[in-house]
CSV table of C-alpha atoms in Angstrom, one decimal:
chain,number,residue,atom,x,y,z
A,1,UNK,CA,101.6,213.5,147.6
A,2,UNK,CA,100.8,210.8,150.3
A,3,UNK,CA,97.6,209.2,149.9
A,4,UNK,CA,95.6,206.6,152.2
A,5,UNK,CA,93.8,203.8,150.5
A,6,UNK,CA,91.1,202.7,152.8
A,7,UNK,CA,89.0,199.2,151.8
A,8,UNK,CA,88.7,196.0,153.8
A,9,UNK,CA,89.4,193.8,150.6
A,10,UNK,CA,92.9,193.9,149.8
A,11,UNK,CA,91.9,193.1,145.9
A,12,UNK,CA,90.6,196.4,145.9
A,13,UNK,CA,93.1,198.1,148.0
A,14,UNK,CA,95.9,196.6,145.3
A,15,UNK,CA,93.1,197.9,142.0
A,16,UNK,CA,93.4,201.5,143.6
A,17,UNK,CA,97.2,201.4,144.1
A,18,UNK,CA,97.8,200.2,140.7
A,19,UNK,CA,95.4,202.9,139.5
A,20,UNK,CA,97.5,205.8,141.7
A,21,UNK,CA,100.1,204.4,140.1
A,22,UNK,CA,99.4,204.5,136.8
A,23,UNK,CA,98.4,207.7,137.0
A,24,UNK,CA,102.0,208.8,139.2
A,25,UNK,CA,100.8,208.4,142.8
A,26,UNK,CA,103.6,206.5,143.9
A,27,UNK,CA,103.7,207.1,147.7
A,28,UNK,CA,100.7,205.3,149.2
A,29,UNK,CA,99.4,203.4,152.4
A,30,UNK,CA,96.8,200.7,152.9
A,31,UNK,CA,94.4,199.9,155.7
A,32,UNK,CA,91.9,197.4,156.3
A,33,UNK,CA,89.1,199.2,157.9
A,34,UNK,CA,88.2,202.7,159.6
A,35,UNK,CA,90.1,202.0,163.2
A,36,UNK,CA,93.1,201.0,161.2
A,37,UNK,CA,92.9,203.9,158.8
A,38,UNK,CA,92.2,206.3,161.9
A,39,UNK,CA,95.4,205.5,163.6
A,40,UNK,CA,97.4,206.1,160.9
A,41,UNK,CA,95.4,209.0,160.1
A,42,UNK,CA,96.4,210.2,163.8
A,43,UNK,CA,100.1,209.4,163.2
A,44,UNK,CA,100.8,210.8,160.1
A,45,UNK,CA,99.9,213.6,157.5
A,46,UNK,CA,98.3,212.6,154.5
A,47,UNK,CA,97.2,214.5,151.7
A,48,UNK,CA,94.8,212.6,150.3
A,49,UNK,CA,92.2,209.9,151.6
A,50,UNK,CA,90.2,207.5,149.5
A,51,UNK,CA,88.0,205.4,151.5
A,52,UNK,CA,85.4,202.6,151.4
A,53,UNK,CA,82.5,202.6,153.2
A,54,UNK,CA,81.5,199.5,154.1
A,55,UNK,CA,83.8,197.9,156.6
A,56,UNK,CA,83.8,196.5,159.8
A,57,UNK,CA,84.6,197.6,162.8
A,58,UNK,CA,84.4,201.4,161.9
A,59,UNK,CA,82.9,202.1,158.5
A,60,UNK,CA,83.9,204.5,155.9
A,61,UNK,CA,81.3,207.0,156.6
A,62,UNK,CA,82.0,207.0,161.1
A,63,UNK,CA,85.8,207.7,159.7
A,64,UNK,CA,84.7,210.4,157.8
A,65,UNK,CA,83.0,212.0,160.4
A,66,UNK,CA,85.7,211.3,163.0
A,67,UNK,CA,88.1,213.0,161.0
A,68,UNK,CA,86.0,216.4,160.2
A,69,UNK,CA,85.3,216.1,163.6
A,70,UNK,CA,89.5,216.3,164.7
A,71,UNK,CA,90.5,220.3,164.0
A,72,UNK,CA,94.1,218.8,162.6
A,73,UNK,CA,92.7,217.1,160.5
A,74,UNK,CA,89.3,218.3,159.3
A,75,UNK,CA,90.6,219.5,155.6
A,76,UNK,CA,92.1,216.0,155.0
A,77,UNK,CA,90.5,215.8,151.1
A,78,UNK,CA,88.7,212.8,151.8
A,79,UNK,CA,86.7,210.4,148.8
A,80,UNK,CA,84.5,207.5,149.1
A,81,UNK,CA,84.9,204.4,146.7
A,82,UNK,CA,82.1,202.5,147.6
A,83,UNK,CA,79.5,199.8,145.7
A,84,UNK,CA,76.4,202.1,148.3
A,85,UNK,CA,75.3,204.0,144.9
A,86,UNK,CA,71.4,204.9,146.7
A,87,UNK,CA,70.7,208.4,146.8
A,88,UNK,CA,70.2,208.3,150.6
A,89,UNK,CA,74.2,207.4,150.6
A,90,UNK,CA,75.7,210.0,148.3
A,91,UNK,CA,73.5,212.3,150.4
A,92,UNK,CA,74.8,211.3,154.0
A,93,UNK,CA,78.3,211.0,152.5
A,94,UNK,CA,78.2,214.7,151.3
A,95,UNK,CA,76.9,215.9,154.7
A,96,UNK,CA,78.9,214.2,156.6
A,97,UNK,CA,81.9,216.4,154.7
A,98,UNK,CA,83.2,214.1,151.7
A,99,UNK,CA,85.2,215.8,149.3
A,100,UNK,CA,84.2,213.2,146.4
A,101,UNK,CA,81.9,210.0,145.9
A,102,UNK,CA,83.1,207.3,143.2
A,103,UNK,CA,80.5,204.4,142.8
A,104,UNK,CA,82.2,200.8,142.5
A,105,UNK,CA,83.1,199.8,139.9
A,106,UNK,CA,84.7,202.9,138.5
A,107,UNK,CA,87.1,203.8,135.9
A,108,UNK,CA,91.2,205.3,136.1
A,109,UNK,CA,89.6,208.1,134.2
A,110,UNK,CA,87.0,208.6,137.2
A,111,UNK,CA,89.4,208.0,139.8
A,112,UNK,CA,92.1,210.8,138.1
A,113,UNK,CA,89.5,213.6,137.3
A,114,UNK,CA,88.0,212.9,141.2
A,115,UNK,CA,91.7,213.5,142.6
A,116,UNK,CA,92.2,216.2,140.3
A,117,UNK,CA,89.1,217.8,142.0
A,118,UNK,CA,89.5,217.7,145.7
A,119,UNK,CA,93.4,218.5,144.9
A,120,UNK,CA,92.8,221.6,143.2
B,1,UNK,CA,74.9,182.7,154.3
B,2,UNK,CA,77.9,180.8,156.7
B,3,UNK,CA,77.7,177.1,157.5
B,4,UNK,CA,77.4,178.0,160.9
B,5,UNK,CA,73.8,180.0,160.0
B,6,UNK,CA,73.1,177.4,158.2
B,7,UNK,CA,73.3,174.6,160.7
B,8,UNK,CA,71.7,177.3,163.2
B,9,UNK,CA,68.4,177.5,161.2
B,10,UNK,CA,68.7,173.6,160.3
B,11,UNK,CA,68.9,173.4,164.1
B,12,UNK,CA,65.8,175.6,164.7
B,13,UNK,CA,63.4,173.9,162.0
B,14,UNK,CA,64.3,170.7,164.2
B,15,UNK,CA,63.2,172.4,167.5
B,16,UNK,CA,59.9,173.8,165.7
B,17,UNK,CA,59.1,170.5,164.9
B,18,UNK,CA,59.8,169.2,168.0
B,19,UNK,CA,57.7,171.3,169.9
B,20,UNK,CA,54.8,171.1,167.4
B,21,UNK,CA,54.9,167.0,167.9
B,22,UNK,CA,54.8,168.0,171.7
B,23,UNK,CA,51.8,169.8,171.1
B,24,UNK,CA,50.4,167.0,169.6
B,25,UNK,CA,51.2,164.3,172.0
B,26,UNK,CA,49.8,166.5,174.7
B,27,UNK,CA,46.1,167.0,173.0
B,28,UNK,CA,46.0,163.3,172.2
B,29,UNK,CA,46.6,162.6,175.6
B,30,UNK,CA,43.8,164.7,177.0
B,31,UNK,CA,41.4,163.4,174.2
B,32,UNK,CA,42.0,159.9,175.5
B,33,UNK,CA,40.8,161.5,178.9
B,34,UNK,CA,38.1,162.9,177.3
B,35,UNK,CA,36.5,159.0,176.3
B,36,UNK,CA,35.3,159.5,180.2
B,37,UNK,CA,33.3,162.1,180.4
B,38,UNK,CA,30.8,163.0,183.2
B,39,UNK,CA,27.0,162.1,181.8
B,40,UNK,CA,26.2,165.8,182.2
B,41,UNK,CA,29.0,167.4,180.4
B,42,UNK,CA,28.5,165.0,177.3
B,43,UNK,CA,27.6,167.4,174.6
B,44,UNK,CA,30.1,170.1,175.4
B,45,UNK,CA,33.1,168.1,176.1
B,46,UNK,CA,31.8,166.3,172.8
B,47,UNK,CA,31.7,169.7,170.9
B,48,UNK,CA,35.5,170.6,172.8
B,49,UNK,CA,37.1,166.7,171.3
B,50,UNK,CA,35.8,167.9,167.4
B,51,UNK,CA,37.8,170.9,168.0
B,52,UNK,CA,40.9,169.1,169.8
B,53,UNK,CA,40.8,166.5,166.7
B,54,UNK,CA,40.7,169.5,163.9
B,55,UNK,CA,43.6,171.0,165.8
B,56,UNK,CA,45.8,167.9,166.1
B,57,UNK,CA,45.4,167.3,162.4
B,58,UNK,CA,46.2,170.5,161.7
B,59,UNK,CA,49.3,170.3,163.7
B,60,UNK,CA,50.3,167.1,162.5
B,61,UNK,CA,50.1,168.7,159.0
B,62,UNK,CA,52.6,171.9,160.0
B,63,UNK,CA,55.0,169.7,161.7
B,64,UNK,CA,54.7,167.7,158.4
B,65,UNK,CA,55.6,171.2,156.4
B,66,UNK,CA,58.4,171.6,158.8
B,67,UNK,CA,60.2,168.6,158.5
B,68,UNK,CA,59.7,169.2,154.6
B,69,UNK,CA,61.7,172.4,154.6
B,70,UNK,CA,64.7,171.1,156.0
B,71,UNK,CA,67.7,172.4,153.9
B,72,UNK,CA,69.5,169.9,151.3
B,73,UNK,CA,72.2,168.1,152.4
B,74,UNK,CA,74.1,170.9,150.5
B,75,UNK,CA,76.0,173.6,152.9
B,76,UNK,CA,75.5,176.6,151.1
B,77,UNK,CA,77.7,178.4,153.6
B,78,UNK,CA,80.7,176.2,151.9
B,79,UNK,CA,79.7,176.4,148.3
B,80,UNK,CA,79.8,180.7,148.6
B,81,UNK,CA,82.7,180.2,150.8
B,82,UNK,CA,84.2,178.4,148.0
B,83,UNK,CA,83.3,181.0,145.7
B,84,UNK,CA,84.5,184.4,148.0
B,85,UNK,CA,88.0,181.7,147.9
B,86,UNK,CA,88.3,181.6,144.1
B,87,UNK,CA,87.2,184.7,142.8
B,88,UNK,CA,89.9,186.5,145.2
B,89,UNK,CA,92.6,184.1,144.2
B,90,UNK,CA,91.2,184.6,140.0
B,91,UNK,CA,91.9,188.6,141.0
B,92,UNK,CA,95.1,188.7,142.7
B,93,UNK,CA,96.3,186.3,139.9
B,94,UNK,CA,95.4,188.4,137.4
B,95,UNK,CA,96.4,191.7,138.9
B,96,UNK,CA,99.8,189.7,139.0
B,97,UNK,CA,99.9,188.9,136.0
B,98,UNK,CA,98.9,192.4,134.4
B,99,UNK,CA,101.5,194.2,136.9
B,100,UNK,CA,104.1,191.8,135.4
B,101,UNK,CA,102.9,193.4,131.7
B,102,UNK,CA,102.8,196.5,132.8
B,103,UNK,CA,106.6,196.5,134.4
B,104,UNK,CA,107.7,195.0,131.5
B,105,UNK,CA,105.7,197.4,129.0
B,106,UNK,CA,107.1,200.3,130.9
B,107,UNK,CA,110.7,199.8,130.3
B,108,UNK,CA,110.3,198.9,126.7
B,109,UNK,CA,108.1,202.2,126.9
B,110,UNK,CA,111.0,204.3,128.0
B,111,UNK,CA,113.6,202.3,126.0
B,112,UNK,CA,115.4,201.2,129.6
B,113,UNK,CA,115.3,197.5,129.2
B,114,UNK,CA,117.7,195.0,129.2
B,115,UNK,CA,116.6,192.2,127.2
B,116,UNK,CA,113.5,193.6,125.0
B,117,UNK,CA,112.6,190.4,123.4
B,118,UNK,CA,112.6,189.2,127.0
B,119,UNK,CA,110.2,191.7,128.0
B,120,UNK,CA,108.0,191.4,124.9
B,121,UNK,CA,107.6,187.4,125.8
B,122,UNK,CA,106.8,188.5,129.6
B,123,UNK,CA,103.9,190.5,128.3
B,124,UNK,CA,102.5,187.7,126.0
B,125,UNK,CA,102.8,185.1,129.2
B,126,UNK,CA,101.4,187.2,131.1
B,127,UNK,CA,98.2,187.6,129.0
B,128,UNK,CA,97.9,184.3,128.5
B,129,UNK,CA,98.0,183.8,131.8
B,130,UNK,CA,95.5,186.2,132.3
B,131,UNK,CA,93.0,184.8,129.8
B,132,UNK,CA,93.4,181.1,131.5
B,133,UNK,CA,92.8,182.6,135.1
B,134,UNK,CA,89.2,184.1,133.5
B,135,UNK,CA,88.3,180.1,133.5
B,136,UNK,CA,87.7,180.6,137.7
B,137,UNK,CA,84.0,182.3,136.3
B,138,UNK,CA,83.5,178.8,134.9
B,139,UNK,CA,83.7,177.0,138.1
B,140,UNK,CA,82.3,180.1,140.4
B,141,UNK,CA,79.2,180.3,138.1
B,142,UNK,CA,78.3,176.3,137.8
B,143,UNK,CA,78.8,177.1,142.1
B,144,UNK,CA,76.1,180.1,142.2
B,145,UNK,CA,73.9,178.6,140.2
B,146,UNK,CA,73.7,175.5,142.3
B,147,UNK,CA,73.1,177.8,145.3
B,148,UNK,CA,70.4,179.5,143.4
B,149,UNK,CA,68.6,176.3,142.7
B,150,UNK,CA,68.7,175.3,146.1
B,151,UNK,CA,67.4,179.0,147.5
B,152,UNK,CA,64.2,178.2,145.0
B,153,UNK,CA,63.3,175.3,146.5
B,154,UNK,CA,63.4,176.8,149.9
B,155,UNK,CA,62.0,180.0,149.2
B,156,UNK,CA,59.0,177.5,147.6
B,157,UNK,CA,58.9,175.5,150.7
B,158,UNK,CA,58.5,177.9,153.2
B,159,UNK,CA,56.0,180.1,150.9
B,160,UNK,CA,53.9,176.7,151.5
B,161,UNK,CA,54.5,176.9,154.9
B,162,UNK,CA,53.0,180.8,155.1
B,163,UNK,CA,50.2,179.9,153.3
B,164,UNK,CA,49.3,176.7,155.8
B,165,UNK,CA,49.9,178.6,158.3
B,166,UNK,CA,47.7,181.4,157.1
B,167,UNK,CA,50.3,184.3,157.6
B,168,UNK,CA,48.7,187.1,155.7
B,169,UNK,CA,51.2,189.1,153.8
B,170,UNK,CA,50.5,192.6,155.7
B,171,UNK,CA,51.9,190.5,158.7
B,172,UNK,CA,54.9,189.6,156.7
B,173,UNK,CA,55.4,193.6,156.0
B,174,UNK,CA,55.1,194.6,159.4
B,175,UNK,CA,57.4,191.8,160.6
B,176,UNK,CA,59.8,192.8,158.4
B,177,UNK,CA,59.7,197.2,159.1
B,178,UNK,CA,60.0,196.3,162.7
B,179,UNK,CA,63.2,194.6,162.2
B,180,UNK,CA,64.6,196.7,159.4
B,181,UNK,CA,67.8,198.5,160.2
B,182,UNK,CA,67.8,202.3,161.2
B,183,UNK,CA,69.6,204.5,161.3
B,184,UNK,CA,73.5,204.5,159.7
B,185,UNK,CA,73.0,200.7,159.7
B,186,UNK,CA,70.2,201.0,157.1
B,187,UNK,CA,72.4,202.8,154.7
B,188,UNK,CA,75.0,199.4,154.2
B,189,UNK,CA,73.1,197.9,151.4
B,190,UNK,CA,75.6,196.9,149.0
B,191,UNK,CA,75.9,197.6,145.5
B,192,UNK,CA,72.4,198.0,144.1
B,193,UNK,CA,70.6,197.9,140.6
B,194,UNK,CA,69.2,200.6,139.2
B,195,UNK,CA,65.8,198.9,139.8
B,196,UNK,CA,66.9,198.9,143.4
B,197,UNK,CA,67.5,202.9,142.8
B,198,UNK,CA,71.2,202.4,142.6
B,199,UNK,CA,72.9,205.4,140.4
B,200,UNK,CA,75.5,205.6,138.1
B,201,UNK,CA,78.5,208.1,138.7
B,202,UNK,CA,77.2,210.9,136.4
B,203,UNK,CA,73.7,211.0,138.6
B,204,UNK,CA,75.8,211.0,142.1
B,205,UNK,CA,78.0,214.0,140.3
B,206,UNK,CA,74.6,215.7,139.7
B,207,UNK,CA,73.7,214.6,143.6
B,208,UNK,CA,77.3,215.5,144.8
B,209,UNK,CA,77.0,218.6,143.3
């Protein structure tokens, strides 16, 4: 399964891959921000997408919405990581079409049961 | 906050008090032409120097306030810098250090390495390298706290400031809804305390649905 890691601090980027890879995800990808992840969203198939949502110049969220808004990609499972834990977020997120919202800081067991969800 | 902010808003407390000792010098100029009055204007040009006189003093006393609340010699902006700099190099240190244990844990796990009293010393150097990288909350936290102090005394300062200035606090509000983010900007808030109605993963399950 190929997987995206989305976050603009590559601490975070390298926690999340050494998570995926504890649990067996061994074939993932990094980018630094939304236009990043976007092109490489456009350029390859990826079966998973876990993103952050605040980054700069595209956001988590305007990715999200610019991939249910491309028909080839629109059923790309798609969860936000983020530290944004307000209601008003988790709300926005889940209209906007996330598949699964984990709030920073979160736990391998989170992160596994989250993937286990979207992937079934 | 960035040095460059920093020195911005240094910048523009200098200007405020510049124009304000403008002010001044201009109302103390027209009250020396006021000691030649024509005989027939006396009392109300008399009544118009009482009010020019309260109003230089009370601008004497703000530009006083503003000169007061110029930052500490202290750049803030480099002290968090300093701070973003170590706690990223204290993580990727330590996420080092524990991939190195968890390599080596993994092939005495499955009985594939080489050398396993080798791999049993890599995982005891690497926790101990892991314990002494924990000392970068040490120096990070001695950092904050002197950025803290230094926010007090400014956050004190310029409350004086308010209240000489008689800014009422509704004023404050409204200043501060009319420049409040909308729309998706308003939702970037950063992690948030419960108190700040931040949520915990099981309530944005029961959100998520």
């Amino acid at each position: 399964m190929k997987i995206l890691v989305v976050d603009d601090y590559p601490t975070m980027r390298r926690i999340v891959r050494n998570l995926l890879d504890q649990i067996g995800y061994k074939d993932v990808e990094e980018a630094g921000n939304g236009v990043e992840a976007l092109e490489k969203i456009k350029g390859h198939r990826y079966d998973l997408v876990i993103s952050d949502w605040n980054m700069e110049p595209m956001t988590g969220l305007e990715l999200l919405k610019n991939v249910r808004g491309d028909a080839a990609l629109a059923k790309t499972p798609f969860i936000m990581v983020t530290a944004e834990s307000k209601a008003e977020n988790v709300v926005a997120a889940k209209q906007a079409g996330a598949s699964q919202y984990i709030v920073k800081p979160f736990t391998a067991e989170t992160l596994k049961a989250k993937i286990a969800s979207v992937i079934n | 906050m960035t040095a460059t902010s920093s020195a911005e808003g240094q910048f523009g407390l200098v200007r405020i008090a510049g124009h304000l000792a403008a002010i001044n010098g201009e109302i103390e100029r027209m009250l020396g032409l006021g000691l030649v009055p024509e005989r027939k204007a006396a009392d109300r040009l008399g009544r118009a120097l009482d009010e020019m006189w309260a109003m230089s003093q009370l601008l004497a006393e703000t530009r006083a306030e503003v000169v007061g609340l110029a930052p500490p010699s202290t750049d803030l902006g480099d002290v968090l810098d300093a701070v973003v700099v170590e706690t990223e190099k204290a993580a990727f240190e330590i996420l080092r250090q524990a991939e190195r244990a968890q390599a080596a844990a993994g092939r005495l796990h499955d009985g594939t390495s080489a050398d396993p009293k080798h791999d049993l010393e890599a995982v005891n150097e690497a926790a101990t390298a892991i314990v002494l990288a924990c000392g970068f909350q040490d120096i990070t936290g001695q950092r904050v706290r002197k950025v803290l102090s230094t926010m007090r005394q400014i956050e004190a300062r310029v409350s004086a400031l308010v209240e000489l200035m008689g800014i009422r606090p509704e004023e404050t509000r409204a200043q501060q809804a009319a420049t409040a983010p909308a729309g998706e900007a308003s939702l970037l808030n950063g992690p948030s305390s419960a108190a700040e109605g931040g949520l915990g993963q099981s309530a944005v399950d029961d959100l998520f649905g």
